[in-house]
GROMACS .gro file of C-alpha atoms in nm:
model
  264
    1MET     CA    1   0.884   2.063  -0.312
    2ARG     CA    2   0.985   1.719  -0.438
    3GLU     CA    3   0.837   1.415  -0.250
    4VAL     CA    4   0.956   1.061  -0.303
    5ILE     CA    5   0.766   0.778  -0.171
    6GLY     CA    6   0.943   0.443  -0.125
    7ARG     CA    7   1.238   0.284   0.056
    8GLY     CA    8   1.401   0.081  -0.233
    9PHE     CA    9   1.721   0.180  -0.419
   10LEU     CA   10   1.526   0.379  -0.684
   11ALA     CA   11   1.362   0.604  -0.408
   12GLU     CA   12   1.689   0.656  -0.227
   13TYR     CA   13   1.875   0.743  -0.533
   14LEU     CA   14   1.621   0.997  -0.645
   15ARG     CA   15   1.618   1.151  -0.298
   16GLN     CA   16   1.999   1.202  -0.334
   17HIS     CA   17   2.017   1.317  -0.687
   18LEU     CA   18   1.689   1.479  -0.794
   19PRO     CA   19   1.654   1.849  -0.740
   20SER     CA   20   1.459   1.926  -0.436
   21ASP     CA   21   1.265   2.208  -0.589
   22VAL     CA   22   1.061   1.975  -0.818
   23SER     CA   23   0.692   2.004  -0.754
   24ALA     CA   24   0.603   1.650  -0.791
   25THR     CA   25   0.519   1.334  -0.592
   26ILE     CA   26   0.722   1.042  -0.722
   27LEU     CA   27   0.574   0.705  -0.627
   28ALA     CA   28   0.874   0.460  -0.616
   29ALA     CA   29   0.709   0.207  -0.411
   30GLY     CA   30   0.496  -0.107  -0.448
   31VAL     CA   31   0.508  -0.447  -0.613
   32SER     CA   32   0.839  -0.495  -0.807
   33ASP     CA   33   0.874  -0.866  -0.833
   34THR     CA   34   0.746  -0.974  -1.176
   35SER     CA   35   0.647  -1.321  -1.050
   36GLU     CA   36   0.419  -1.186  -0.777
   37THR     CA   37   0.074  -1.316  -0.768
   38SER     CA   38  -0.048  -1.225  -0.421
   39PRO     CA   39  -0.394  -1.046  -0.428
   40GLU     CA   40  -0.320  -0.902  -0.085
   41ARG     CA   41   0.006  -0.734  -0.210
   42PHE     CA   42  -0.168  -0.603  -0.506
   43ARG     CA   43  -0.453  -0.457  -0.291
   44ARG     CA   44  -0.212  -0.290  -0.073
   45GLU     CA   45  -0.035  -0.123  -0.357
   46ALA     CA   46  -0.383  -0.016  -0.516
   47ALA     CA   47  -0.475   0.144  -0.183
   48MET     CA   48  -0.140   0.344  -0.169
   49VAL     CA   49  -0.171   0.467  -0.535
   50SER     CA   50  -0.541   0.569  -0.480
   51GLU     CA   51  -0.448   0.764  -0.160
   52THR     CA   52  -0.143   0.920  -0.318
   53ALA     CA   53  -0.338   1.025  -0.633
   54ALA     CA   54  -0.615   1.172  -0.426
   55ARG     CA   55  -0.352   1.379  -0.231
   56CYS     CA   56  -0.207   1.502  -0.560
   57ARG     CA   57  -0.537   1.593  -0.706
   58GLU     CA   58  -0.638   1.798  -0.394
   59SER     CA   59  -0.305   1.985  -0.383
   60GLY     CA   60  -0.251   2.011  -0.767
   61ARG     CA   61   0.071   1.822  -0.759
   62LEU     CA   62   0.194   1.599  -1.039
   63LEU     CA   63   0.202   1.238  -0.962
   64VAL     CA   64   0.492   1.044  -1.114
   65PHE     CA   65   0.407   0.667  -1.119
   66LEU     CA   66   0.694   0.433  -1.182
   67SER     CA   67   0.549   0.136  -1.374
   68SER     CA   68   0.710  -0.148  -1.564
   69ALA     CA   69   0.814  -0.224  -1.920
   70ALA     CA   70   0.865  -0.591  -1.843
   71THR     CA   71   0.752  -0.883  -2.052
   72GLY     CA   72   0.453  -0.937  -1.809
   73LEU     CA   73   0.311  -0.611  -1.939
   74TYR     CA   74   0.422  -0.603  -2.306
   75GLY     CA   75   0.452  -0.979  -2.370
   76ARG     CA   76   0.759  -1.178  -2.486
   77GLU     CA   77   0.756  -1.069  -2.856
   78GLY     CA   78   0.731  -0.767  -3.080
   79GLU     CA   79   0.774  -0.400  -3.000
   80GLY     CA   80   0.660  -0.252  -2.658
   81ARG     CA   81   0.516   0.093  -2.732
   82GLU     CA   82   0.333   0.328  -2.510
   83ASP     CA   83   0.059   0.387  -2.772
   84SER     CA   84  -0.004   0.020  -2.861
   85ARG     CA   85  -0.276  -0.197  -2.727
   86VAL     CA   86  -0.128  -0.375  -2.421
   87ALA     CA   87  -0.236  -0.733  -2.330
   88PRO     CA   88  -0.053  -0.832  -2.015
   89VAL     CA   89   0.049  -1.187  -2.002
   90SER     CA   90   0.097  -1.227  -1.607
   91PRO     CA   91  -0.079  -1.127  -1.285
   92TYR     CA   92   0.197  -0.875  -1.222
   93GLY     CA   93   0.149  -0.709  -1.566
   94GLN     CA   94  -0.228  -0.695  -1.537
   95HIS     CA   95  -0.187  -0.534  -1.196
   96LYS     CA   96   0.064  -0.270  -1.317
   97LEU     CA   97  -0.162  -0.184  -1.614
   98ALA     CA   98  -0.460  -0.142  -1.369
   99MET     CA   99  -0.244   0.090  -1.156
  100GLU     CA  100  -0.160   0.298  -1.461
  101ARG     CA  101  -0.533   0.335  -1.540
  102LEU     CA  102  -0.613   0.419  -1.175
  103VAL     CA  103  -0.355   0.706  -1.184
  104ALA     CA  104  -0.480   0.825  -1.529
  105ASN     CA  105  -0.829   0.837  -1.423
  106SER     CA  106  -0.768   0.984  -1.064
  107GLY     CA  107  -0.823   1.346  -1.164
  108ALA     CA  108  -0.465   1.430  -1.084
  109HIS     CA  109  -0.197   1.534  -1.337
  110TRP     CA  110   0.029   1.247  -1.389
  111LEU     CA  111   0.334   1.099  -1.561
  112THR     CA  112   0.385   0.734  -1.596
  113LEU     CA  113   0.726   0.598  -1.663
  114ARG     CA  114   0.739   0.237  -1.775
  115LEU     CA  115   1.090   0.122  -1.667
  116SER     CA  116   1.318  -0.150  -1.799
  117HIS     CA  117   1.547  -0.328  -1.569
  118VAL     CA  118   1.731  -0.043  -1.374
  119VAL     CA  119   2.092  -0.106  -1.247
  120GLY     CA  120   2.256   0.094  -0.974
  121PRO     CA  121   2.426   0.105  -0.630
  122ARG     CA  122   2.275  -0.056  -0.313
  123GLN     CA  123   2.023  -0.258  -0.512
  124ASN     CA  124   1.824  -0.526  -0.371
  125PRO     CA  125   2.068  -0.830  -0.381
  126ALA     CA  126   1.782  -1.054  -0.507
  127GLN     CA  127   1.726  -0.854  -0.816
  128LEU     CA  128   1.876  -0.955  -1.166
  129PHE     CA  129   2.207  -0.759  -1.190
  130PRO     CA  130   2.325  -0.815  -0.815
  131SER     CA  131   2.204  -1.175  -0.833
  132LEU     CA  132   2.426  -1.248  -1.135
  133VAL     CA  133   2.720  -1.057  -0.977
  134ARG     CA  134   2.673  -1.287  -0.669
  135GLN     CA  135   2.657  -1.603  -0.859
  136VAL     CA  136   2.959  -1.520  -1.080
  137HIS     CA  137   3.153  -1.443  -0.762
  138SER     CA  138   3.057  -1.786  -0.613
  139GLY     CA  139   3.172  -1.971  -0.925
  140THR     CA  140   2.835  -2.114  -1.043
  141VAL     CA  141   2.569  -1.924  -1.223
  142MET     CA  142   2.219  -2.020  -1.342
  143VAL     CA  143   2.162  -1.892  -1.686
  144HIS     CA  144   1.792  -1.856  -1.807
  145ARG     CA  145   1.848  -1.954  -2.168
  146GLY     CA  146   1.604  -1.765  -2.381
  147ALA     CA  147   1.574  -1.465  -2.142
  148ARG     CA  148   1.684  -1.109  -2.261
  149ARG     CA  149   1.690  -0.798  -2.037
  150ASP     CA  150   1.693  -0.427  -2.136
  151LEU     CA  151   1.917  -0.268  -1.890
  152MET     CA  152   1.935   0.108  -1.780
  153GLY     CA  153   2.167   0.275  -1.544
  154VAL     CA  154   1.998   0.443  -1.250
  155HIS     CA  155   2.206   0.764  -1.324
  156HIS     CA  156   2.046   0.779  -1.680
  157PHE     CA  157   1.698   0.712  -1.548
  158ALA     CA  158   1.733   1.002  -1.305
  159THR     CA  159   1.851   1.230  -1.589
  160VAL     CA  160   1.554   1.135  -1.800
  161LEU     CA  161   1.314   1.197  -1.510
  162ASP     CA  162   1.472   1.529  -1.426
  163ARG     CA  163   1.447   1.648  -1.781
  164LEU     CA  164   1.080   1.531  -1.816
  165LEU     CA  165   0.982   1.730  -1.505
  166ALA     CA  166   1.174   2.037  -1.618
  167LEU     CA  167   0.992   2.027  -1.949
  168GLY     CA  168   0.649   1.992  -1.772
  169VAL     CA  169   0.553   1.667  -1.941
  170ARG     CA  170   0.228   1.544  -1.797
  171ASP     CA  171  -0.053   1.312  -1.864
  172ARG     CA  172   0.166   1.100  -2.080
  173THR     CA  173   0.315   0.742  -2.055
  174VAL     CA  174   0.681   0.705  -2.143
  175ASN     CA  175   0.903   0.407  -2.176
  176VAL     CA  176   1.241   0.452  -2.001
  177ALA     CA  177   1.465   0.194  -2.158
  178SER     CA  178   1.792   0.157  -2.358
  179GLY     CA  179   1.614  -0.007  -2.641
  180VAL     CA  180   1.862  -0.299  -2.647
  181ALA     CA  181   1.784  -0.637  -2.475
  182PHE     CA  182   2.087  -0.831  -2.396
  183PRO     CA  183   2.072  -1.217  -2.371
  184VAL     CA  184   2.134  -1.319  -2.011
  185ASP     CA  185   2.418  -1.534  -2.127
  186GLN     CA  186   2.595  -1.218  -2.261
  187ILE     CA  187   2.543  -1.027  -1.941
  188VAL     CA  188   2.718  -1.309  -1.754
  189THR     CA  189   3.001  -1.302  -1.977
  190ALA     CA  190   3.048  -0.938  -1.941
  191LEU     CA  191   3.036  -0.970  -1.569
  192GLU     CA  192   3.299  -1.247  -1.584
  193THR     CA  193   3.532  -1.020  -1.784
  194GLU     CA  194   3.482  -0.727  -1.549
  195MET     CA  195   3.516  -0.933  -1.216
  196GLY     CA  196   3.811  -1.133  -1.361
  197ARG     CA  197   3.629  -1.465  -1.268
  198SER     CA  198   3.500  -1.761  -1.471
  199ALA     CA  199   3.184  -1.936  -1.347
  200ASN     CA  200   3.041  -2.273  -1.430
  201ARG     CA  201   2.703  -2.225  -1.594
  202THR     CA  202   2.401  -2.427  -1.561
  203PHE     CA  203   2.112  -2.363  -1.785
  204LEU     CA  204   1.739  -2.333  -1.741
  205ASP     CA  205   1.525  -2.306  -2.061
  206VAL     CA  206   1.254  -2.046  -2.053
  207PRO     CA  207   1.032  -1.925  -2.333
  208PRO     CA  208   1.241  -1.718  -2.578
  209GLU     CA  209   1.195  -1.354  -2.549
  210THR     CA  210   1.229  -1.119  -2.844
  211LEU     CA  211   1.051  -0.810  -2.695
  212CYS     CA  212   1.206  -0.472  -2.802
  213ILE     CA  213   1.107  -0.201  -2.577
  214SER     CA  214   1.044   0.124  -2.791
  215ASN     CA  215   1.231   0.435  -2.663
  216GLN     CA  216   1.130   0.660  -2.942
  217ARG     CA  217   0.902   0.880  -2.729
  218MET     CA  218   1.180   0.921  -2.470
  219TRP     CA  219   1.432   1.015  -2.735
  220ALA     CA  220   1.173   1.274  -2.876
  221LEU     CA  221   1.117   1.432  -2.539
  222VAL     CA  222   1.476   1.404  -2.404
  223PRO     CA  223   1.726   1.432  -2.687
  224GLU     CA  224   2.007   1.428  -2.431
  225VAL     CA  225   1.980   1.053  -2.434
  226ALA     CA  226   2.187   1.056  -2.752
  227ASP     CA  227   2.487   1.103  -2.522
  228PHE     CA  228   2.404   0.800  -2.292
  229GLY     CA  229   2.579   0.553  -2.520
  230PHE     CA  230   2.287   0.320  -2.590
  231GLY     CA  231   2.352   0.037  -2.821
  232PRO     CA  232   2.562  -0.290  -2.824
  233ARG     CA  233   2.833  -0.144  -2.594
  234TYR     CA  234   2.596   0.003  -2.334
  235LEU     CA  235   2.619  -0.328  -2.139
  236ASP     CA  236   2.999  -0.290  -2.103
  237SER     CA  237   2.963   0.060  -1.967
  238LEU     CA  238   2.708  -0.053  -1.708
  239VAL     CA  239   2.929  -0.348  -1.595
  240ARG     CA  240   3.232  -0.116  -1.570
  241ARG     CA  241   3.029   0.136  -1.367
  242TYR     CA  242   2.858  -0.097  -1.129
  243ALA     CA  243   2.981  -0.450  -1.121
  244GLY     CA  244   3.344  -0.413  -1.014
  245ARG     CA  245   3.290  -0.165  -0.732
  246GLN     CA  246   2.972  -0.328  -0.606
  247ALA     CA  247   3.061  -0.686  -0.625
  248GLY     CA  248   3.165  -0.695  -0.262
  249GLU     CA  249   2.853  -0.511  -0.146
  250TYR     CA  250   2.630  -0.761  -0.334
  251VAL     CA  251   2.813  -1.064  -0.200
  252GLU     CA  252   2.827  -0.934   0.162
  253ASN     CA  253   2.457  -0.857   0.169
  254SER     CA  254   2.337  -1.147  -0.042
  255PRO     CA  255   2.039  -1.366   0.042
  256HIS     CA  256   2.054  -1.742  -0.027
  257GLY     CA  257   1.931  -1.883  -0.355
  258HIS     CA  258   1.944  -1.757  -0.717
  259GLY     CA  259   1.730  -1.447  -0.655
  260ASP     CA  260   1.438  -1.267  -0.805
  261TRP     CA  261   1.478  -1.197  -1.179
  262GLY     CA  262   1.205  -0.940  -1.156
  263ASP     CA  263   1.204  -0.566  -1.209
  264THR     CA  264   1.437  -0.313  -1.042
   0.00000   0.00000   0.00000
């Protein structure tokens, strides 16, 4: 039977929408803030991953590890491919790569999914998409000029995972991403249009990002993604699906500050 470990929005969504007869343990917990540097938090996740992998090895269950396709792992430039040599540029990226290797060397069968920025309901208000929704609602938004984000709807992520499990894919690393990285300024504009609001923008210059996350392996394994609408208009579909109906939720439950622009 399916086992989902974690308490975040990804874990809760998978519990509700992934078939229960899947014989896999999905590890949707651990460090998700790309700016994290705490050795203690990294050690806690390593212990959890090690213990979960040992259980899966002993029981013969597949371990699905949700990793990251963030710039901290792949870098800010070029194409992020699963089979390329990875040189993480942040403590977070180094940690996630170490966890991937721990899983692959554990003796358990495994499937590692490197996720782009997943968007969906009941998301942590401090994460990118709800943080921007909250700021647009407030009338003032901080734009990281130079930053780009590859966004993926959680409903599409769940479909990809379901198909990979049904196909019996194992001992592979797969990027789960739309393949299009939108400038943050463009994301803000789409939110303004959907929410019917205009926000004053302040800009913070950050190192420019041109990373493109390759999703060719995902397309080859799950050809159904051809129906997801990936491309220049995918941002508008996500905004229509999640920003309007979730705006009140994000604002009501929002913390102070501009939020964490880390992974989802």
